[in-house]
Coordinates of C-alpha atoms and ligand atoms in Angstrom, one line a residue:
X380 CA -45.2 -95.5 -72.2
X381 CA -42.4 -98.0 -72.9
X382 CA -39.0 -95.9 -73.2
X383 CA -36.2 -98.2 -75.3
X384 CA -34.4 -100.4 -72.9
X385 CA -31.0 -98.7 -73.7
X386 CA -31.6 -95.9 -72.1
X387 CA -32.1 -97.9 -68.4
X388 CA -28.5 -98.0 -69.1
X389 CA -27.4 -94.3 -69.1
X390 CA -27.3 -92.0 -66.6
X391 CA -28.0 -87.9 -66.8
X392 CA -25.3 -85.7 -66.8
X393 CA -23.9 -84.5 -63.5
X394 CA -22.3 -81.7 -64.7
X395 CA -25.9 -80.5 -66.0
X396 CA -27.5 -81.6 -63.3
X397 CA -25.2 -79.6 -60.9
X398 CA -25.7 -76.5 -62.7
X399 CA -29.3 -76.8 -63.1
X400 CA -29.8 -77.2 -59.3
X401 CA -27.7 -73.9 -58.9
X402 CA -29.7 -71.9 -61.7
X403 CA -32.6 -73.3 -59.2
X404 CA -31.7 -72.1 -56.1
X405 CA -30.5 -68.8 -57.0
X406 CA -34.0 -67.9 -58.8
X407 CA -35.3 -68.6 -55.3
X408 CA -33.3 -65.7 -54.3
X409 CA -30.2 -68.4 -52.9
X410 CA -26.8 -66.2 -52.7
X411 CA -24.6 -69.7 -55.0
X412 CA -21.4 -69.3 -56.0
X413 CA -21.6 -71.3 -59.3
X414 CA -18.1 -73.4 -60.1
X415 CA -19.4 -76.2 -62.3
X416 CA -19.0 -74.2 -65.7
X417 CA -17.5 -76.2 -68.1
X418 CA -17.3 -73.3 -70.3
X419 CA -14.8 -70.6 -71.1
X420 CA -16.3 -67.0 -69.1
X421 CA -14.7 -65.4 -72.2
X422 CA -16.9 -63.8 -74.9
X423 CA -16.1 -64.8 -78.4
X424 CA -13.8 -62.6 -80.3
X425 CA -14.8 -59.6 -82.3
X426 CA -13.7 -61.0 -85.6
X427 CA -16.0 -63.9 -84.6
X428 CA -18.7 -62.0 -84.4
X429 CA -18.1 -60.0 -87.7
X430 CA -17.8 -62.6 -89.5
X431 CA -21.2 -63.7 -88.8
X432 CA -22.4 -60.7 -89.8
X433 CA -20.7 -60.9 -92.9
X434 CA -22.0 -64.4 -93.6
X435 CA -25.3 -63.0 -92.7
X436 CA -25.2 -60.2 -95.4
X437 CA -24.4 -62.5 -98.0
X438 CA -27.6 -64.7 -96.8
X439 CA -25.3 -67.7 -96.4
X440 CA -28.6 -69.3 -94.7
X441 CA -29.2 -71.9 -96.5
X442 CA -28.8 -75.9 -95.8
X443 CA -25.0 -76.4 -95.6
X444 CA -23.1 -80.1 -97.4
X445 CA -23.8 -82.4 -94.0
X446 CA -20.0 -82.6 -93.5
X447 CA -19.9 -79.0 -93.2
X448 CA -18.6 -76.4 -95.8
X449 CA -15.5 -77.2 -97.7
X450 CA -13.6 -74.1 -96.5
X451 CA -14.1 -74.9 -92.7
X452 CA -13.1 -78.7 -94.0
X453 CA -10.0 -77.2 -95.1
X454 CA -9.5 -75.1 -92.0
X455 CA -10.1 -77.8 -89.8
X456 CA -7.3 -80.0 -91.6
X457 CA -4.8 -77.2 -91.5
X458 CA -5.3 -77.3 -87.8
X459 CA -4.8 -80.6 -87.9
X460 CA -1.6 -81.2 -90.2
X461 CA -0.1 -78.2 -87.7
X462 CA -0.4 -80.3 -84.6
X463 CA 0.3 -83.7 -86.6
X464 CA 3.2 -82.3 -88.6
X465 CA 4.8 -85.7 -88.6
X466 CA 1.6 -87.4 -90.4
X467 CA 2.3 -84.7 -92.9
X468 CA 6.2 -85.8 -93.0
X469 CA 5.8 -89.4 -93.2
X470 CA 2.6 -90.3 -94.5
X471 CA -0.8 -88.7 -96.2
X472 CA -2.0 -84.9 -94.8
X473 CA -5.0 -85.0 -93.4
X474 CA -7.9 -83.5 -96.8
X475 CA -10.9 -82.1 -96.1
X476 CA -12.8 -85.0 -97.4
X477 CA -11.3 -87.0 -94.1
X478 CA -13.2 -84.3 -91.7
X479 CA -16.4 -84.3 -90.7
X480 CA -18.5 -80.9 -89.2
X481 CA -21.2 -81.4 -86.2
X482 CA -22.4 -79.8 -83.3
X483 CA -19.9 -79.8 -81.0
X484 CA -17.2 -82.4 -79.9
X485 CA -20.0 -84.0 -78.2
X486 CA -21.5 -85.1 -81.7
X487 CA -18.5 -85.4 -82.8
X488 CA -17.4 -88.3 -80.4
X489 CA -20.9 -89.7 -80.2
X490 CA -21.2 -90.0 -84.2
X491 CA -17.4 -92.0 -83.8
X492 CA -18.6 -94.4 -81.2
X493 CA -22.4 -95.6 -83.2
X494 CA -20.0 -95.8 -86.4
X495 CA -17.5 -97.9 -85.2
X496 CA -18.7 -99.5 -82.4
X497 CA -21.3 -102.4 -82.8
X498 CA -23.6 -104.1 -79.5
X499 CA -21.3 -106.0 -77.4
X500 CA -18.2 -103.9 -78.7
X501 CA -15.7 -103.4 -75.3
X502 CA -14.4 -99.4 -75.1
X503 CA -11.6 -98.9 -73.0
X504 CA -12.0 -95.7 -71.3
X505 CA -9.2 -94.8 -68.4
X506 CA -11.2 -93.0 -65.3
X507 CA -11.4 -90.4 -64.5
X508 CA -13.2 -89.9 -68.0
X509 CA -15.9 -87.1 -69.2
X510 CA -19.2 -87.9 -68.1
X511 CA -20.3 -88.6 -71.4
X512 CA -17.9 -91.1 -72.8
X513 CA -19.2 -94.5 -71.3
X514 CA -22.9 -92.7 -71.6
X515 CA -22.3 -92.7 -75.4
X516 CA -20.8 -96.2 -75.5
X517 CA -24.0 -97.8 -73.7
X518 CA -25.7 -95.8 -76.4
X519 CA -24.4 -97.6 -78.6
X520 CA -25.2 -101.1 -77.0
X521 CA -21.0 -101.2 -76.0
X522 CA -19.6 -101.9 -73.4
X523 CA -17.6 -99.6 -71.3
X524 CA -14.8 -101.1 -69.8
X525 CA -13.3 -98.7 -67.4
X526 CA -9.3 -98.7 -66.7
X527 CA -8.6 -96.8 -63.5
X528 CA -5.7 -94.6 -62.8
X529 CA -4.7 -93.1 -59.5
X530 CA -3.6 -89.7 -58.1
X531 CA 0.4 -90.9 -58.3
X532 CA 0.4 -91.2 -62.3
X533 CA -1.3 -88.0 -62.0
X534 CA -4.3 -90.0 -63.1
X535 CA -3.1 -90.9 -66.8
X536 CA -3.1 -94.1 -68.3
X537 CA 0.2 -95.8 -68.1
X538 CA 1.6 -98.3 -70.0
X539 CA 1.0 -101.2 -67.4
X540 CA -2.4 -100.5 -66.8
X541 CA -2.8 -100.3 -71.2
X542 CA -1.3 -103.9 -71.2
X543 CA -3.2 -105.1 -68.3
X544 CA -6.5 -103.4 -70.2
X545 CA -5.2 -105.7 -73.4
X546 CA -4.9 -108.8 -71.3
X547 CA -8.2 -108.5 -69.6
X548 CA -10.2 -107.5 -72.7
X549 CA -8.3 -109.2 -75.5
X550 CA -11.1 -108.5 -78.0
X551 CA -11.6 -104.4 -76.9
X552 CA -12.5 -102.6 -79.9
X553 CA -11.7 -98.9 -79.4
X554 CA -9.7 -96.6 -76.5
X555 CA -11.0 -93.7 -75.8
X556 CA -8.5 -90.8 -74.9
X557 CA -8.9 -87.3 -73.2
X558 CA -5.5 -84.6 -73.0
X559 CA -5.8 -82.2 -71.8
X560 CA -8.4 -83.9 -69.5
X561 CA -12.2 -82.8 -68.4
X562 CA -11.6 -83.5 -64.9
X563 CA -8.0 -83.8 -64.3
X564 CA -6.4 -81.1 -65.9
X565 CA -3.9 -83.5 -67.0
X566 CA -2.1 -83.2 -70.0
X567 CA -0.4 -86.5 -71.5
X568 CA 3.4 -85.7 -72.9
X569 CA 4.5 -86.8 -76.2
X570 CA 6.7 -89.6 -74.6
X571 CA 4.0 -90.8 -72.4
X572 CA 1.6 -91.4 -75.6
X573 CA 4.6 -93.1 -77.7
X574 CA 4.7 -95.0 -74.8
X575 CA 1.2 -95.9 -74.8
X576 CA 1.2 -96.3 -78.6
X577 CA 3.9 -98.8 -78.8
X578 CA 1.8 -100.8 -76.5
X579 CA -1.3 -100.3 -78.7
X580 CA 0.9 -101.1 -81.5
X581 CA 2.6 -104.1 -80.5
X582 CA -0.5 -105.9 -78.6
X583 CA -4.1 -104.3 -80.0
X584 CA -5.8 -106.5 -81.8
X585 CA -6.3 -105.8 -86.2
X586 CA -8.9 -103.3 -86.2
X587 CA -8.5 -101.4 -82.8
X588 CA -9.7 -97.8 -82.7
X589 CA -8.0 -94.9 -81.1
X590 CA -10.5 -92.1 -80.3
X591 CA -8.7 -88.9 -79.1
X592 CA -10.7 -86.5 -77.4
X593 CA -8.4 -83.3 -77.8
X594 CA -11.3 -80.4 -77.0
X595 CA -8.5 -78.9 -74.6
X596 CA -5.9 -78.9 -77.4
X597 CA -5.7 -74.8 -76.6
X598 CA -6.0 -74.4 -72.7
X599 CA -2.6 -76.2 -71.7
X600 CA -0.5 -73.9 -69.1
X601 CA 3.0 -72.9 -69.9
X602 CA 5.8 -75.7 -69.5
X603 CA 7.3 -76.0 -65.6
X604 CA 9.3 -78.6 -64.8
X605 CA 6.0 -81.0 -64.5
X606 CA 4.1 -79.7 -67.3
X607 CA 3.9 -80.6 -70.8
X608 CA 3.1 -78.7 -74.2
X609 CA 0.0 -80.4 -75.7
X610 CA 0.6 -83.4 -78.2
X611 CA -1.9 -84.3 -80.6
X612 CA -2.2 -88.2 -80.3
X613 CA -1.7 -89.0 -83.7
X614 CA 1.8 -86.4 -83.3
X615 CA 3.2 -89.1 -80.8
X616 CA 1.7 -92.4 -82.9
X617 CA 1.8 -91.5 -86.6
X618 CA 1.4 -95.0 -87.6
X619 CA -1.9 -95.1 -86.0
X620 CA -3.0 -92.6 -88.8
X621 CA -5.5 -94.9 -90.2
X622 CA -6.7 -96.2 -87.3
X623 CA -7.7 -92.8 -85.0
X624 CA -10.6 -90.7 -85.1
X625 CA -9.5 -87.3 -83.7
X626 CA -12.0 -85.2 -81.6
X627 CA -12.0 -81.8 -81.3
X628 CA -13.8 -78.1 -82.0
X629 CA -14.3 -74.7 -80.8
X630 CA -16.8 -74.6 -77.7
X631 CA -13.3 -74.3 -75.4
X632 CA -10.9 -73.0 -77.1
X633 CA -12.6 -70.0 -79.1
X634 CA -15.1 -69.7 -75.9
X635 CA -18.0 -70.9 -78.6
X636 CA -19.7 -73.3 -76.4
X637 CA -22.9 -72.1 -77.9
X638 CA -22.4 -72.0 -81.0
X639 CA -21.8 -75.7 -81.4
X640 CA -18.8 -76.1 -83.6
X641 CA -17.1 -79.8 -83.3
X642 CA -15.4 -82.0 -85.7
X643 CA -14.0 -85.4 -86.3
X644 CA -10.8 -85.9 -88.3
X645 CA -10.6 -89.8 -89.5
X646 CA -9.5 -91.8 -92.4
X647 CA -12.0 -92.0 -95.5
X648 CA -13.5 -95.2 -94.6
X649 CA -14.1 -93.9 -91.0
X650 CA -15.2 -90.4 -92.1
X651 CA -18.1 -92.2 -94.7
X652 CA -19.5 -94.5 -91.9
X653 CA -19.3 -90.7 -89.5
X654 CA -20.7 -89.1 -92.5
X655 CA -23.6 -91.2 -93.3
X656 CA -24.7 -90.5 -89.4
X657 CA -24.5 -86.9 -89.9
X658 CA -27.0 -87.1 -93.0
X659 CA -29.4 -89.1 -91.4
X660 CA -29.5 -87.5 -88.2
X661 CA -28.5 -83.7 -87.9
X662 CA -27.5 -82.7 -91.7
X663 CA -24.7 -79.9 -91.8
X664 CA -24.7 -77.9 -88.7
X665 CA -25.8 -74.3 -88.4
X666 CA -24.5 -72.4 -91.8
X667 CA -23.7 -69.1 -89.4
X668 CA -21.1 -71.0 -87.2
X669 CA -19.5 -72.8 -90.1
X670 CA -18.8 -69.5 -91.1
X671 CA -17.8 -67.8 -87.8
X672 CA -15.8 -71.1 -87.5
X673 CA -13.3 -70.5 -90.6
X674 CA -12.7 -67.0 -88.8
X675 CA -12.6 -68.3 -85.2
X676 CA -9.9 -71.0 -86.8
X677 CA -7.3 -68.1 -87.8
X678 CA -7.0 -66.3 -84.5
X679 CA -4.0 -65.5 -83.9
X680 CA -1.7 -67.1 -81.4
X681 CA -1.7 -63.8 -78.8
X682 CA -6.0 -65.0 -78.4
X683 CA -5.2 -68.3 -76.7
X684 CA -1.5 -66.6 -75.0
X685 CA -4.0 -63.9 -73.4
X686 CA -6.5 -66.7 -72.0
X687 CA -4.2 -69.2 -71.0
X688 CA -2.3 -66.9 -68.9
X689 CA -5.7 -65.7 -66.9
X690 CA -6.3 -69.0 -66.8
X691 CA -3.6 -70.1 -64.9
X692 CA -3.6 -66.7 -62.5
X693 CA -6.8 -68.3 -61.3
X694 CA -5.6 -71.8 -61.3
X695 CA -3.1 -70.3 -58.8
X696 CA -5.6 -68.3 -56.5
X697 CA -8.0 -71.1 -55.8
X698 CA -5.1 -73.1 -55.7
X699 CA -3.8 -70.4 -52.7
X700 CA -6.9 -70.1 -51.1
X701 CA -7.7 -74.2 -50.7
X702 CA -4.2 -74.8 -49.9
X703 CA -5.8 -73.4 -46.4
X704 CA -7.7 -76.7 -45.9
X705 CA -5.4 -78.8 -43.8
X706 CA -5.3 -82.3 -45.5
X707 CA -7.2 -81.6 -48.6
X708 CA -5.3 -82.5 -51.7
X709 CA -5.4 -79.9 -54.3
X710 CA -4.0 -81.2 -57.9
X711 CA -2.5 -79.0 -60.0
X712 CA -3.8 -78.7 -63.2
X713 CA -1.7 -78.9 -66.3
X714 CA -4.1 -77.7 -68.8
X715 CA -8.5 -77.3 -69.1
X716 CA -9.6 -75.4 -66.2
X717 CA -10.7 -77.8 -63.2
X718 CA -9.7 -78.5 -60.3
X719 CA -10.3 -82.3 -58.9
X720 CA -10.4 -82.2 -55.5
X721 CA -10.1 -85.5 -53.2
X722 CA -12.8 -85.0 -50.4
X723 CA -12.4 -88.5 -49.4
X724 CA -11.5 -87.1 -45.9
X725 CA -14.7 -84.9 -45.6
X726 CA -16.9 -87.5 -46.2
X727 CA -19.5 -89.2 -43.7
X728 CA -18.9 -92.6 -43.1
X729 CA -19.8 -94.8 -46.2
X730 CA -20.6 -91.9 -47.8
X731 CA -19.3 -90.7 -51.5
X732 CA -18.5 -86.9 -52.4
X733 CA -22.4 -86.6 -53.6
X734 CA -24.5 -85.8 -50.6
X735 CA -21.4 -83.9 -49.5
X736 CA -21.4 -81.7 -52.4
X737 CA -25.3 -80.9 -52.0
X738 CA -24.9 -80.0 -48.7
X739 CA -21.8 -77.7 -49.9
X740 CA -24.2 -76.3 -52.1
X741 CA -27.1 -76.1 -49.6
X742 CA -24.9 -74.9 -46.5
X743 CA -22.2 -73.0 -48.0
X744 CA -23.7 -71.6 -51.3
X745 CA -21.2 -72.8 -53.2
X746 CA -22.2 -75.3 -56.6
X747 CA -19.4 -78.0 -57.8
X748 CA -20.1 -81.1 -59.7
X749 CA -20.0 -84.6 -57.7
X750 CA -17.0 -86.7 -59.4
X751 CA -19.3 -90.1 -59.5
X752 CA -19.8 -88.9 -63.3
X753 CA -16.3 -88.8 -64.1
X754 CA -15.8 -92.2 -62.0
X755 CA -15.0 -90.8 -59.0
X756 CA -16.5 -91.2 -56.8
X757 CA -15.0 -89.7 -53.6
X758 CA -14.1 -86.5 -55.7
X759 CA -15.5 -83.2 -56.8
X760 CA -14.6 -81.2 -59.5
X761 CA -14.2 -77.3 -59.4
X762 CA -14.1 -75.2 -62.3
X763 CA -12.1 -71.9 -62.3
X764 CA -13.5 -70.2 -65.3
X765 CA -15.0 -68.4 -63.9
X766 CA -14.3 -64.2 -62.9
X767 CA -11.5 -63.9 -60.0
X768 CA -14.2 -62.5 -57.5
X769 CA -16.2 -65.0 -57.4
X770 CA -13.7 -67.8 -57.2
X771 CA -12.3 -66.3 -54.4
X772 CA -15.3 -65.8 -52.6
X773 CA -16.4 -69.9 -53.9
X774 CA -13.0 -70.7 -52.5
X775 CA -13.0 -68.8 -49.3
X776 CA -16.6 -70.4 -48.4
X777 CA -15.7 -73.9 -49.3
X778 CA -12.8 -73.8 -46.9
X779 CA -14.7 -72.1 -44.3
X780 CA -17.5 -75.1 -44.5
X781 CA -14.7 -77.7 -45.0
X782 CA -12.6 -76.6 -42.1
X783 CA -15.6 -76.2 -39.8
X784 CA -16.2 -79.8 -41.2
X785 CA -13.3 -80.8 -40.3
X786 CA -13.6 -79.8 -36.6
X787 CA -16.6 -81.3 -36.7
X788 CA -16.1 -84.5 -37.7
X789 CA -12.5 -84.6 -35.3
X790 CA -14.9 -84.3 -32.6
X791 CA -17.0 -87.5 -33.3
X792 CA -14.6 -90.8 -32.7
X793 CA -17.0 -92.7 -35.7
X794 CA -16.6 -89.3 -38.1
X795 CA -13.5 -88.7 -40.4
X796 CA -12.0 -91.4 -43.2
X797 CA -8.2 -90.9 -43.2
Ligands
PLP833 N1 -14.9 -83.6 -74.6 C1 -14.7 -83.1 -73.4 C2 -13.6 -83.7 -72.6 C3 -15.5 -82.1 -72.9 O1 -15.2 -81.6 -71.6 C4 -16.5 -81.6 -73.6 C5 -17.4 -80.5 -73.1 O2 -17.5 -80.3 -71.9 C6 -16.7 -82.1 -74.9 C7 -15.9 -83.1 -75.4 C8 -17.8 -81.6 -75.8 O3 -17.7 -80.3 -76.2 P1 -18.7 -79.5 -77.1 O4 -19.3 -78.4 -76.2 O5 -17.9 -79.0 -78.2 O6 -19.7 -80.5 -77.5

């Protein structure tokens, strides 16, 4: 059978396939510590759940507008003029005909990109990314082009590589952003993305797109000296209001991964081309979650005070317990809930982080998703949502096996990469 040609282009997702390959093992009777969640552990709120009840009461089961209901529409711009208070102050609140409903940020992003983004289109997308961002622009017949931070900027995008990302693809059609970031934990500052935007300002060319991917907008630890509150991209680059398509929806920060609740927020000419996707493919998304959603979008602010703080208690404790690997660099994450661990030094010669982390798996019992998906290839990313027991115990085993690697490999002369 011939498959389309497009899809020799896109790879499966690592973060899927990780998981799978755990859910394997352990119904083989396999003792796995599973870390590659990239799901809130917490169950959705009560209210949630009543209101679905409710909704179901009142037989709200039929087909739904495909933009979604007006009153999670209106929610959903709420939200938004609340984070982009200064699009409110200087120019046009965001209405509900400017959002678009759909199952999960996933759709979200993916009905951006085949809207805006034609074959041959260059996407700038700053690595490490989420697996699925380049995936989505291959989709589409773009072309990724892939702008690569480092460890010392805390891996964001600065405003040299930006510039050099302009010089080297002077007719790139859209940027693709992530904060707080799915693998980094980073969490852009407001003056870091003026700084960006004055860049994008100044040199993109007429109709350059600004997708921000803000799913983490609610899981962004308390402000240290290092850490930032979360800014909305469109907070730090009002003028761009016409010219973003903001990503975001519920699966992380109301734990409704399930339920598949996402949304775009885009001008009117943007949100018809997203629209006209949404009829033709899905339609309005499942009329129960639209309703749990308008519920799930008034919790109060104690919800996501409560999570965030247990949160960042385990980002400490596997934070403690690796710290007991000599040499291996544990970042500290600002915001999501991943760690992104450089394993560069554990590595066989030649080798990238991905037959290391299957033999993690195999040989310790502990599951974590290979950074090649994120563009990383010497990495591996760790996700603490998960209960404290069994990080700890997922922690302890990986630095037994890495430090018993690490002996190992100081043994043979050919062994270790410093
Ligand atoms: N964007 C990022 C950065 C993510 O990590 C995810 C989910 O893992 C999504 C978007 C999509 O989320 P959803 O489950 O709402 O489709």
């Amino acid at each position: 059978m011939r498959i389309a040609r497009r899809l020799n282009l896109v790879q499966e997702s690592s973060t899927l396939k990780m998981n799978a390959l755990a859910l394997e093992l352990r119904s083989q009777g396999k003792d796995i510590i599973n870390l590659t969640a990239g799901e809130p552990d917490f169950f959705v709120p009560e209210r949630v759940k009543d209101a679905v009840r409710q909704a179901l009461l009142e037989n709200k089961s039929k087909y739904t507008l495909a933009v979604g209901n007006l009153d999670l529409r209106q929610a959903v711009a709420n939200k938004t003029n609340l984070q982009q208070s200064r699009i409110v102050d200087r120019l046009q609140p965001w209405r509900a005909e400017e959002i678009v409903i759909s199952n999960g940020g996933k759709q979200a992003l993916f009905n951006s990109i085949l809207a805006m983004i034609d074959p041959g289109d260059e996407v700038m997308i700053p690595s490490p990314y989420w697996v699925s961002s380049p995936e989505m622009v291959k989709l589409a017949e773009g072309q990724p082009r892939i702008l690569k931070t480092t460890p010392s900027t805390h891996f964001k995008l600065t405003v040299d590589l930006l510039s050099q990302g302009f010089r080297d693809y002077p007719k790139a059609r859209m940027l693709i952003l992530n904060s707080p970031n799915n693998p980094t934990g980073s969490v852009y500052s407001e003056v870091e993305l003026r700084a960006l935007g004055d860049v994008i300002v100044t040199q993109a060319p007429g109709d350059f797109l600004v997708v921000s991917d803000e799913i983490y907008d609610r899981i962004v630890f308390p402000q240290g000296k290092a850490n930032s509150p979360f800014c909305s991209f469109l907070q730090a680059v009002p003028a761009w209001r016409n010219q973003t398509i903001t990503i975001n929806g519920l699966s992380k920060s109301a734990a409704m991964t399930g339920w598949r609740v996402g949304w775009s927020v885009a001008s009117g000419e943007i949100t018809a081309a997203i629209s006209k996707i949404q009829g033709q493919s899905a339609s309005g998304i499942n009329s129960l979650a639209q309703a749990a959603a308008v519920t799930a979008l008034s919790l109060p602010e104690d919800y996501f005070a409560s999570q965030i703080a247990s949160y960042q208690e385990r980002a400490k404790l596997s934070e403690r317990i690796l710290s007991q690997v000599p040499g291996l660099v544990v970042n500290h994450p600002e915001g999501a809930f991943y760690h992104f661990l450089n394993m560069q030094r554990f590595c066989g010669v030649g080798e990238t982080a991905t037959p290391l982390c299957s033999r993690i798996l195999q040989e310790a019992g502990v599951a974590l998703v290979p950074g090649q998906g994120f563009g990383e290839e010497n990495f591996l990313r760790l996700s603490f949502s998960v209960p404290k027991d069994s990080l700890a115990e997922g922690c302890e085993r990986l630095v037994h096996y890495l430090k018993k690697l690490d002996g190992s490999l100081a043994e043979t002369p050919s062994g270790t990469q410093s």
